[in-house]
CSV table of C-alpha atoms and ligand atoms in Angstrom, one decimal:
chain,number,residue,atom,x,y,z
A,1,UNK,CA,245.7,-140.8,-7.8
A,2,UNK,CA,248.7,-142.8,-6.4
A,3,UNK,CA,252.0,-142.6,-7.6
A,4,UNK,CA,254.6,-145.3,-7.2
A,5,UNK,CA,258.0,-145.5,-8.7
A,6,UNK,CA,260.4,-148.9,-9.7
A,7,UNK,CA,263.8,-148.1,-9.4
A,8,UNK,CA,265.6,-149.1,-11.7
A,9,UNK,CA,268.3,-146.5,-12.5
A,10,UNK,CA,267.5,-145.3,-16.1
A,11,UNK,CA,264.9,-147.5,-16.4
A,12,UNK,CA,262.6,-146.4,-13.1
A,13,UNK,CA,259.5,-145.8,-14.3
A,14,UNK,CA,256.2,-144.9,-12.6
A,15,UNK,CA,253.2,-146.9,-11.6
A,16,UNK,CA,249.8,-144.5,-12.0
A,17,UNK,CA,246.8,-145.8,-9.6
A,18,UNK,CA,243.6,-144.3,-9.0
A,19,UNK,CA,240.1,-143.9,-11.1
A,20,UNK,CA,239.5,-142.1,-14.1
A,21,UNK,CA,243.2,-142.7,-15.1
A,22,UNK,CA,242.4,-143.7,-19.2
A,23,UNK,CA,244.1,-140.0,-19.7
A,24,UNK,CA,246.0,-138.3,-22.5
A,25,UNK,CA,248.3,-136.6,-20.0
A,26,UNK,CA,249.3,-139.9,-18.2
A,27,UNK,CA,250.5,-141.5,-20.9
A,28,UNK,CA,251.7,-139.1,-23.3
A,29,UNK,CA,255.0,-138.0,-21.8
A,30,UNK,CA,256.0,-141.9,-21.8
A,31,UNK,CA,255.2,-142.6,-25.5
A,32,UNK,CA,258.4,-142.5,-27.5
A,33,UNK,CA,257.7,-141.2,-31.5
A,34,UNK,CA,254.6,-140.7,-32.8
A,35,UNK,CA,253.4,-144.9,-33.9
A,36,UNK,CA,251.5,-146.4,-31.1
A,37,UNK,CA,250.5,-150.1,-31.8
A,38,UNK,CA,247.5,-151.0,-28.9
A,39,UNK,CA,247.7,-154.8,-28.1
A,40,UNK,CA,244.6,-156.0,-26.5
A,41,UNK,CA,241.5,-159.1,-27.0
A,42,UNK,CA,238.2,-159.0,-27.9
A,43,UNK,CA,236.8,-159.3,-24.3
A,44,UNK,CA,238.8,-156.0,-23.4
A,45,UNK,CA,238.2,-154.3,-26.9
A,46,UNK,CA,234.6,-154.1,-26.3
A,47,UNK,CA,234.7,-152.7,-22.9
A,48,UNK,CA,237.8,-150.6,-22.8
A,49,UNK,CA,239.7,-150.0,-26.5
A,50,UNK,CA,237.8,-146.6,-27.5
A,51,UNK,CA,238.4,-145.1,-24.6
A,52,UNK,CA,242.1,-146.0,-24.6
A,53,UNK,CA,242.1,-144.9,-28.8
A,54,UNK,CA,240.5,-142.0,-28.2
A,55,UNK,CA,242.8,-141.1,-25.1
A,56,UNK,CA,245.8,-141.6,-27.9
A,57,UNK,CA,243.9,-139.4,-30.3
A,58,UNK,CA,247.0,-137.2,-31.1
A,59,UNK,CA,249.2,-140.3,-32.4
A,60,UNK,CA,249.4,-142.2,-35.5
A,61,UNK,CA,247.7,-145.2,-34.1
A,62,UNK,CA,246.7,-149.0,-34.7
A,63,UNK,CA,245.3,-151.8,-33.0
A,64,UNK,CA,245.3,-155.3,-32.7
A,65,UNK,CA,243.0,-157.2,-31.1
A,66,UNK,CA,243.6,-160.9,-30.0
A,67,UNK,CA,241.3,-163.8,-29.4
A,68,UNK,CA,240.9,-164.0,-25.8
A,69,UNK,CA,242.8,-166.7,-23.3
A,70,UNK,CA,245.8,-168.1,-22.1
A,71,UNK,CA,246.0,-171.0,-24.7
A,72,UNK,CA,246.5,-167.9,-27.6
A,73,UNK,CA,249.6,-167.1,-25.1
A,74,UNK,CA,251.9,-168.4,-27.7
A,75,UNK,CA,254.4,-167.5,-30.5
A,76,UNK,CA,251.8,-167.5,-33.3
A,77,UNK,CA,249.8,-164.9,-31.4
A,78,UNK,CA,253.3,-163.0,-31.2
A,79,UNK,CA,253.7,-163.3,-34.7
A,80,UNK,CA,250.4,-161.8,-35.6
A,81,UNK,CA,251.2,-158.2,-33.7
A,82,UNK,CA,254.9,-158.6,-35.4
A,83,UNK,CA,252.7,-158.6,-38.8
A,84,UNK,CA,250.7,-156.0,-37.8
A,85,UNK,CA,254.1,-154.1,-36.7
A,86,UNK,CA,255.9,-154.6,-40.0
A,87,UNK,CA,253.0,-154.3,-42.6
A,88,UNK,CA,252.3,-150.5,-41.2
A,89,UNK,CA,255.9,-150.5,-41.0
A,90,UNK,CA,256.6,-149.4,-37.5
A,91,UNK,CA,259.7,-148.0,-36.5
A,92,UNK,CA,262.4,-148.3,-33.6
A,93,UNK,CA,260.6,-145.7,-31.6
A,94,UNK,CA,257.6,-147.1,-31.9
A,95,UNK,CA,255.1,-148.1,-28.4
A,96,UNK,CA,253.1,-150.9,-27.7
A,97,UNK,CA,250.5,-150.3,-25.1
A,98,UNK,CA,249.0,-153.5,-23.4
A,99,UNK,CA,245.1,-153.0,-22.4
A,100,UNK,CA,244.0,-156.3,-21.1
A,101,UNK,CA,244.9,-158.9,-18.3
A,102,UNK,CA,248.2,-161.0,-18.0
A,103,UNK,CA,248.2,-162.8,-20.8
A,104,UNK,CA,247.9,-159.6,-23.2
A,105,UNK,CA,250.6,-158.0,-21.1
A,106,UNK,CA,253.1,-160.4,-21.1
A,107,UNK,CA,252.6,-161.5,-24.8
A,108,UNK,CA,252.7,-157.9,-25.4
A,109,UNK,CA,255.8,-157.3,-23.3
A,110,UNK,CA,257.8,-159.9,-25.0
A,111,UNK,CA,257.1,-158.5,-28.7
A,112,UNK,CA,258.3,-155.0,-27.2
A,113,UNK,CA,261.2,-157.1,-26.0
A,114,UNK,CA,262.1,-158.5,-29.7
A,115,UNK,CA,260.7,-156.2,-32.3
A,116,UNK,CA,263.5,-154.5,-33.8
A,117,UNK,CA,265.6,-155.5,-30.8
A,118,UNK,CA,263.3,-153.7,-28.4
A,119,UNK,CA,260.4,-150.7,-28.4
A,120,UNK,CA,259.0,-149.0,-25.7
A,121,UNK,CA,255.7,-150.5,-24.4
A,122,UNK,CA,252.9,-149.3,-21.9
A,123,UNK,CA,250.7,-151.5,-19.3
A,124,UNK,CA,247.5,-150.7,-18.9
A,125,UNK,CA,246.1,-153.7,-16.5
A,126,UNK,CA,242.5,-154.4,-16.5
A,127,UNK,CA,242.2,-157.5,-14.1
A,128,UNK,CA,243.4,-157.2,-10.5
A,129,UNK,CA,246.1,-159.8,-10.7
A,130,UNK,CA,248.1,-157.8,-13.4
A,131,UNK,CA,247.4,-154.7,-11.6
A,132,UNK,CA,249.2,-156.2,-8.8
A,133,UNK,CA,251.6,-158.8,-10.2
A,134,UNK,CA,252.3,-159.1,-14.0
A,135,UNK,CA,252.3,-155.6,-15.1
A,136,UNK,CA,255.2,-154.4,-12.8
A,137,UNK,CA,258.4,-155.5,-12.9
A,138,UNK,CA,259.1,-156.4,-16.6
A,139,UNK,CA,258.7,-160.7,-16.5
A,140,UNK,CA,257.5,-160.6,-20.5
A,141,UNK,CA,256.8,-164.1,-22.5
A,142,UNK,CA,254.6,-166.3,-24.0
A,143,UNK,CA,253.9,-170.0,-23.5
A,144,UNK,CA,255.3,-173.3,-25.3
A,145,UNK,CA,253.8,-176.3,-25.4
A,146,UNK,CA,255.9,-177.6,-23.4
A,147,UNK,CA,255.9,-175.4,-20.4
A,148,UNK,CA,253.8,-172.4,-19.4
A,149,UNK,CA,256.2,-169.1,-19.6
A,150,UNK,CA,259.5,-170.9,-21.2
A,151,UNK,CA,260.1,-168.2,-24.0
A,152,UNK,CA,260.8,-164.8,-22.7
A,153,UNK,CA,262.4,-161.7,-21.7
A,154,UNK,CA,262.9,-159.0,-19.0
A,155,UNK,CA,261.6,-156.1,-20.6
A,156,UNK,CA,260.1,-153.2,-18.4
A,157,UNK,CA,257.2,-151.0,-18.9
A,158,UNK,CA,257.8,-147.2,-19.6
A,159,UNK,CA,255.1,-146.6,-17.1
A,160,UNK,CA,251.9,-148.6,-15.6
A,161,UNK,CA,248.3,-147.0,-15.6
A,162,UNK,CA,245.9,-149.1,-12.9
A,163,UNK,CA,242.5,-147.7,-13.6
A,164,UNK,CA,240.4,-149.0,-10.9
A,165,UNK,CA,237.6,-148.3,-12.8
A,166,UNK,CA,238.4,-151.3,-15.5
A,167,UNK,CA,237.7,-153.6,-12.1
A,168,UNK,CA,234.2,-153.2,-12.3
A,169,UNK,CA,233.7,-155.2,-15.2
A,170,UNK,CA,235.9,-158.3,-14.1
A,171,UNK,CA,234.0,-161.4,-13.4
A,172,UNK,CA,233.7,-162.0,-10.0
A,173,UNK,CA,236.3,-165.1,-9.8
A,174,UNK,CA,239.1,-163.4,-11.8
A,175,UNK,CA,239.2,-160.6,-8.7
A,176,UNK,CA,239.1,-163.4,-6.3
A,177,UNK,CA,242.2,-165.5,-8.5
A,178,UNK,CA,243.6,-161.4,-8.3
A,179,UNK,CA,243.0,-161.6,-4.7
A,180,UNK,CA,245.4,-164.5,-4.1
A,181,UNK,CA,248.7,-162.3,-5.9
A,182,UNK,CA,247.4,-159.8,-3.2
A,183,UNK,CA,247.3,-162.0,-0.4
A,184,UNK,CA,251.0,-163.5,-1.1
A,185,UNK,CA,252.7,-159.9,-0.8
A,186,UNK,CA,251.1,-160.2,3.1
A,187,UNK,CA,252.5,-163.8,3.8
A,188,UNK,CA,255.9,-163.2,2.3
A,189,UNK,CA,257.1,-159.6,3.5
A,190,UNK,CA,254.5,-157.5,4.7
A,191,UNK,CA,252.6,-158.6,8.3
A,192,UNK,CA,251.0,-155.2,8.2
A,193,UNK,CA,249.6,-155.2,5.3
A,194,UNK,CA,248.3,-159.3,6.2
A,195,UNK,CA,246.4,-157.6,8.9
A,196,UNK,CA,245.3,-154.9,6.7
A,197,UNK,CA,244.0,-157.5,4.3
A,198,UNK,CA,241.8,-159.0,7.3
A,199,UNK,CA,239.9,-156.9,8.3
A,200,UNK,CA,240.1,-155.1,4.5
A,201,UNK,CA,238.4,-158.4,2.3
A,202,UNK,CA,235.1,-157.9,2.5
A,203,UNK,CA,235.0,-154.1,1.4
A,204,UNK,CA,237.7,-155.7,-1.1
A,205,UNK,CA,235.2,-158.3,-2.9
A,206,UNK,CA,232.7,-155.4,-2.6
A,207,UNK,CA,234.9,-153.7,-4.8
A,208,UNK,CA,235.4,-150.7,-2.8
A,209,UNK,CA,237.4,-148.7,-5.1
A,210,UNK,CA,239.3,-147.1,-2.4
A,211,UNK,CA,240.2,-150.8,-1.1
A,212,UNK,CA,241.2,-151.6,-4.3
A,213,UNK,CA,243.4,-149.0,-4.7
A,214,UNK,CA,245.1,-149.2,-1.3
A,215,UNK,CA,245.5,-153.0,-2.0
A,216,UNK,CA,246.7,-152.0,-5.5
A,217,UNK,CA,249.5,-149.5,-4.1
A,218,UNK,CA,250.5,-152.0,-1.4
A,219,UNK,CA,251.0,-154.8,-3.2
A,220,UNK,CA,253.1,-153.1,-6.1
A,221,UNK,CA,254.7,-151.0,-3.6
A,222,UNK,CA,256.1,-154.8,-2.4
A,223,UNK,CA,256.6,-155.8,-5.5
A,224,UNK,CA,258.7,-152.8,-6.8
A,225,UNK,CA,260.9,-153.2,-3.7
A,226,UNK,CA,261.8,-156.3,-4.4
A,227,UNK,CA,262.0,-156.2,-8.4
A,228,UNK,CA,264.4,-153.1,-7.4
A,229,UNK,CA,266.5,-155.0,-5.8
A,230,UNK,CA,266.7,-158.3,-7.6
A,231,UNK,CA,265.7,-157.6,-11.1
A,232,UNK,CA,266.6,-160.3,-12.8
A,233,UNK,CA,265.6,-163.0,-9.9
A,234,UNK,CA,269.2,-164.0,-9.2
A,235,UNK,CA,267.9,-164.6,-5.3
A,236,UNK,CA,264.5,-162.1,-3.4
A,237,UNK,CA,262.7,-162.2,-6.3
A,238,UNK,CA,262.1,-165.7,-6.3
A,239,UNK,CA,259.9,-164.9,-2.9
A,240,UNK,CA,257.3,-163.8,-5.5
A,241,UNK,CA,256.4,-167.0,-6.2
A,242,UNK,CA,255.0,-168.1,-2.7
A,243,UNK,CA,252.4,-171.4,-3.5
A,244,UNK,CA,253.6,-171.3,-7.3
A,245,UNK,CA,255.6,-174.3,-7.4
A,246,UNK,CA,252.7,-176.1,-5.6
A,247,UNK,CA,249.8,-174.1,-8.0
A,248,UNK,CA,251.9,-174.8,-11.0
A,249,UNK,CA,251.5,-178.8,-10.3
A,250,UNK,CA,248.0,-178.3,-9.9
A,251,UNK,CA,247.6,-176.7,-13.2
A,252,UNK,CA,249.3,-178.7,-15.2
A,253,UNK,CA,248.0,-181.6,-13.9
A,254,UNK,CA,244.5,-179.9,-14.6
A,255,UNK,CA,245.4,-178.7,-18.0
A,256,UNK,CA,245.4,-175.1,-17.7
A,257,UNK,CA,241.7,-175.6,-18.0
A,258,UNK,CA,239.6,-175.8,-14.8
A,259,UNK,CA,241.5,-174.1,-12.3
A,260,UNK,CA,242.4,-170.3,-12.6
A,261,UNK,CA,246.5,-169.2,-12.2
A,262,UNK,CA,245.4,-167.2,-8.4
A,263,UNK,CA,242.9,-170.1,-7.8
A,264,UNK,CA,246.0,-172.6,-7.9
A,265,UNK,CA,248.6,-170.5,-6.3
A,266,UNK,CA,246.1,-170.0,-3.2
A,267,UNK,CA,245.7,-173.8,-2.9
A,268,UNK,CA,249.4,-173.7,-3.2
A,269,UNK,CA,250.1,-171.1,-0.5
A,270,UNK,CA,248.2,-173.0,1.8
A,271,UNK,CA,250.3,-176.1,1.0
A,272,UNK,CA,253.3,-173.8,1.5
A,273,UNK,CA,251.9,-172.7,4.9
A,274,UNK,CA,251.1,-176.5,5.7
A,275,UNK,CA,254.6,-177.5,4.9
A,276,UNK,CA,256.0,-174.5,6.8
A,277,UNK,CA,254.2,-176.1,9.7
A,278,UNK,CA,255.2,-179.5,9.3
A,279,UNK,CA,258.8,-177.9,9.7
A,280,UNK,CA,258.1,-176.2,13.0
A,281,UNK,CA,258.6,-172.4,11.1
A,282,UNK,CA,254.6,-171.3,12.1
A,283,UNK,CA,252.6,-172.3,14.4
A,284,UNK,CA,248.7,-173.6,14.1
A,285,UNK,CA,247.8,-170.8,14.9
A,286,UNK,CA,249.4,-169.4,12.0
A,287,UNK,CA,248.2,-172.1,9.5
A,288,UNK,CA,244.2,-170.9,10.7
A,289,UNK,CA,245.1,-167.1,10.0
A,290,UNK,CA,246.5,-168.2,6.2
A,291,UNK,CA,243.4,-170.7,5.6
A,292,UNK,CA,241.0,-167.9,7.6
A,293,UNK,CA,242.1,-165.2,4.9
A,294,UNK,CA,242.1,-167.3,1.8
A,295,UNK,CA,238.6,-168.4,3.0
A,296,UNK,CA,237.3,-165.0,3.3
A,297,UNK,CA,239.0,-164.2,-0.1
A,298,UNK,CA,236.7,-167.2,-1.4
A,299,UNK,CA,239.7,-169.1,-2.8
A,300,UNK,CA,240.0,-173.2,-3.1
A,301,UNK,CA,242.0,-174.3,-0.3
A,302,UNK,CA,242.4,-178.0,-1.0
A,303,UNK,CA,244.3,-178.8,-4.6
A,304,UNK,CA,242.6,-181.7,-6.4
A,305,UNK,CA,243.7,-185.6,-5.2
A,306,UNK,CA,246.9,-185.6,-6.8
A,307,UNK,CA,249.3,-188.7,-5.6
A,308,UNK,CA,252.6,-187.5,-4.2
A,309,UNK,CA,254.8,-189.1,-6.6
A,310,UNK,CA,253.1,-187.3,-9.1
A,311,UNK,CA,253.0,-184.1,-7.4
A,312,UNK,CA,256.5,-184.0,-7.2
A,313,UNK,CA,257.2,-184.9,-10.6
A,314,UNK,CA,255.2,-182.3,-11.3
A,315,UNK,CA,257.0,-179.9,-9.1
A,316,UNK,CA,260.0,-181.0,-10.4
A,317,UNK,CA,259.7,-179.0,-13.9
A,318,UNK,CA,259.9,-175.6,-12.3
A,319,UNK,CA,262.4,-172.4,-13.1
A,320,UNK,CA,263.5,-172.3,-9.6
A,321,UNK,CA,264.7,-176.1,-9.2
A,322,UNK,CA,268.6,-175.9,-9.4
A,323,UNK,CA,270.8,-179.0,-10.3
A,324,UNK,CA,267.9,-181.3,-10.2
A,325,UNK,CA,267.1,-179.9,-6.9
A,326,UNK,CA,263.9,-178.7,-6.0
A,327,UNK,CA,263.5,-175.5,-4.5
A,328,UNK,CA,260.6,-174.0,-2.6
A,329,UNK,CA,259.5,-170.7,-1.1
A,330,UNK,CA,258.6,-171.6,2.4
A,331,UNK,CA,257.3,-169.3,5.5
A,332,UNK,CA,259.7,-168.6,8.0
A,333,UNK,CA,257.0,-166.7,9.9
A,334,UNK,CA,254.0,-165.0,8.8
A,335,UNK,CA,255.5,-162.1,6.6
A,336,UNK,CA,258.5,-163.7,6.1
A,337,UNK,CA,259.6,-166.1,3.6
A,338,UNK,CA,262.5,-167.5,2.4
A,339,UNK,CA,263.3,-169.7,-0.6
A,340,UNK,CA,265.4,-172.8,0.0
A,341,UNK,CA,266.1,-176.4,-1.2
A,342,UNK,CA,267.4,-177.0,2.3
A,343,UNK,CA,264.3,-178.7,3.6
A,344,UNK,CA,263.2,-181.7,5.4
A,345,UNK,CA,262.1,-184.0,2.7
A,346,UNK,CA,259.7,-186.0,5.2
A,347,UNK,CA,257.9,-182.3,5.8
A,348,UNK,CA,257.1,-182.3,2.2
A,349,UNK,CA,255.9,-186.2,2.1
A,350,UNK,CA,254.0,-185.3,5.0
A,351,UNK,CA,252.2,-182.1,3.2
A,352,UNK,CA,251.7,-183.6,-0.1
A,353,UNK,CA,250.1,-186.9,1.9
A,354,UNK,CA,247.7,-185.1,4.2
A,355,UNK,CA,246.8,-183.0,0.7
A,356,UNK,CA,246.6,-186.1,-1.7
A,357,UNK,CA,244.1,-187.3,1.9
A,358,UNK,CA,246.4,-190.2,2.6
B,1,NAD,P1,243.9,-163.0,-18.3
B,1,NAD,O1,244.8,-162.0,-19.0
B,1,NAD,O2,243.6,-164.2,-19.1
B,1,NAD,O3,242.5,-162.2,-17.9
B,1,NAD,C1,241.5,-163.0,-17.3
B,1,NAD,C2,240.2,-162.8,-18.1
B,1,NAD,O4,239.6,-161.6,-17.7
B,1,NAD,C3,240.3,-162.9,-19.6
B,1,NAD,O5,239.2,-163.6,-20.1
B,1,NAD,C4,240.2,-161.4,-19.9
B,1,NAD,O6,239.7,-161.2,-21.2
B,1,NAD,C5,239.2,-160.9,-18.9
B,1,NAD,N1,239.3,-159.5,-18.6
B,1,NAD,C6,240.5,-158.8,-18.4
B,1,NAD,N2,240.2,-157.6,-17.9
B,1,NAD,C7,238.9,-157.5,-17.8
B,1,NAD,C8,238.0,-156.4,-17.4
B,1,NAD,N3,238.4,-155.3,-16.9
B,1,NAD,N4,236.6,-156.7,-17.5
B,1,NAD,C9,236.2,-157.9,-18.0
B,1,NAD,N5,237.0,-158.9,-18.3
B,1,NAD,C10,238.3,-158.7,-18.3
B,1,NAD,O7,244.4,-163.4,-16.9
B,1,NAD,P2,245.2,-162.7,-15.7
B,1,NAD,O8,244.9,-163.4,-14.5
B,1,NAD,O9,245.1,-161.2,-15.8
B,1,NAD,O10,246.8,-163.0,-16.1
B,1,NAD,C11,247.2,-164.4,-16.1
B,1,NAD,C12,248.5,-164.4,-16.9
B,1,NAD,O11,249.5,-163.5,-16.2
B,1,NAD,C13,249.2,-165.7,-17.0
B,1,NAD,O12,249.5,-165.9,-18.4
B,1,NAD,C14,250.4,-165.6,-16.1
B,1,NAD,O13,251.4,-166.5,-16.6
B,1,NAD,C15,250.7,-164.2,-16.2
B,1,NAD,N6,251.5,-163.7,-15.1
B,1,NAD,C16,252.6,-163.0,-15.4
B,1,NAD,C17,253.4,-162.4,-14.3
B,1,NAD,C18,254.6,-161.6,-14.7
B,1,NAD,O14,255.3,-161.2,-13.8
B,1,NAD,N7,254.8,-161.3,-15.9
B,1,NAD,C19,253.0,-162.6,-13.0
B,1,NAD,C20,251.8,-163.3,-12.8
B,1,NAD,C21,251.1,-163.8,-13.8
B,2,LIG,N1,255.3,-162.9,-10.6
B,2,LIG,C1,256.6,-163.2,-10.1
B,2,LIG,C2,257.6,-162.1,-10.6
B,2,LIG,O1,257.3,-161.1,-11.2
B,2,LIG,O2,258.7,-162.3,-10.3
């Protein structure tokens, strides 16, 4: 097993990696009280939830178990676990554990957040991309119909438990969508690692559990480095979003529906890396190693014909814009990105032409 700490003063926590980690001793010592509400969906709870009940044996616990899916991401699911909470009349030093993917972890995250001003809660991440991405670093929150993620709080984890094992049974395009979360950590901040990941992808779609795990440390390693530093995203930790401006207008424009969250930010990194290009900041060379490793990942490339106008109204409804003005994480060079609003607009007419095939 791995360790990994955030620092975060009082709130550092660790982040467990390795196989055979659904254990009594691992979580235990972060558990405040003795009421332990598990949050999961029916998916998970029929692979994973006896194991992680029985692991919990010595507490008074519950469960509650979700319909599966990003559109139950909302404040009505919320309200169900808050029900739940109050009818078995949890306390203040209750624990929520999250067993599932994203989606369960941040809906689960955010009712930590608010019930009774804020319990303790657990991530236990069973698809890659929240082993690497949503279960570190505390981004908690649940969807409005209006905009994916716009209710929410920074809440962290008391600890994170990444059990490779609980990879075997993802379907084989939510580890590629995974992969893309993976991939990002290389392009923005870590050439090493991008080289790693090169020679590293096909023993990583072969789920090699040791690949996994070194892809699962090196990514949250990245990831806790720059949540410790920038916490609350007041400036780094907006280089996590790398092709998410780009993916998000894809999947809105899609309707959540046919293309998956890593699917769209992959097509959007490589619309990053194309635009990065178009400013002189990498070379072609560069642009064929991004497109050669998303390839091998299996990823889309190409984002569906969207017309630029509507791309960039699209763009346009994004957390990062500031004063009306977009902003967008762009690669300096390959393992170093930079977010900026100080861009050449033609580069961007240029990469959202050649993408729309004008
Ligand atoms: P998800 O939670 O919907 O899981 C994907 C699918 O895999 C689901 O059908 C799920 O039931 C199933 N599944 C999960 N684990 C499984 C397993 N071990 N075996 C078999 N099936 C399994 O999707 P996701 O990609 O994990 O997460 C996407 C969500 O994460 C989005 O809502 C996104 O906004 C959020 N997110 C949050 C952050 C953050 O910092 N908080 C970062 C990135 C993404
Ligand atoms: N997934 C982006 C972040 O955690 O900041």
């Amino acid at each position: 097993m791995r360790t990994l700490t955030v620092d975060l003063g009082d709130r550092s926590y660790p982040i467990y990696i390795g196989t055979e980690l659904l254990r009594a001793d691992l979580i235990a010592p972060h558990i405040a009280g003795r009421q332990v509400l598990i949050v999961t969906n029916d998916t998970i709870a029929a692979l994973y939830l006896e194991r992680v009940q029985a692991m919990l044996a010595g507490f008074e616990t519950a469960s509650v178990v979700l319909p599966d899916g990003e559109r139950h991401k909302t404040l009505e699911t919320a309200s169900r676990v808050y029900d739940v909470l109050l009818e078995r009349r949890f306390d203040r030093q209750s624990t929520l554990v999250a067993l599932g993917g994203g989606v369960v972890g941040d809906l689960t995250g955010f009712v930590a957040a608010t019930y009774q001003r804020g319990v303790h809660f657990i991530q236990i991440p069973t698809t890659l991309l929240a082993q690497v991405d949503s279960s570190v670093g505390g981004k908690t929150g649940v969807n409005h119909p209006l905009g994916k993620n716009m209710i929410g709080a920074f809440h962290q984890p008391r600890c994170v438990l990444a059990d490779m094992d609980t990879l075997t049974t993802l379907p084989e395009r939510e580890l590629k969508a995974g992969l893309a979360e993976v991939i990002k950590y290389g392009l923005i901040m870590d050439p090493e690692f991008l080289a790693w990941l090169e020679t590293s992808m096909p023993a990583l779609l072969a789920r090699d559990p040791e690949a996994l795990a070194q892809a699962v440390e090196r990514s949250c390693r990245d990831k806790a480095a720059v949540v410790g530093r920038d916490e609350r995203e007041a400036g780094d930790r907006a280089l996590l979003n790398l092709g998410h401006t780009f993916g998000h207008a894809i999947e809105t424009e899609t309707g959540y529906q046919s293309w998956l969250h890593g699917e769209a930010v992959a097509a959007g990194m490589h619309m990053a890396a194309h635009m990065s290009r178009e400013l002189g900041w990498l070379t072609e060379a560069d642009l064929a190693r991004v497109r050669a490793l998303l390839a091998a990942a299996e990823l889309p490339l190409q984002p569906p014909a969207i017309a630029p106008d509507r791309f960039r109204e699209l763009m346009a409804v994004d957390k990062k814009a500031l004063g009306g003005r977009l902003r967008l994480v762009l690669l300096r060079a390959l393992g170093e990105a930079v977010v900026t609003g100080d861009f050449d607009d033609t580069a961007l007419a240029r990469t959202l032409a050649h993408f729309a095939g004008a």
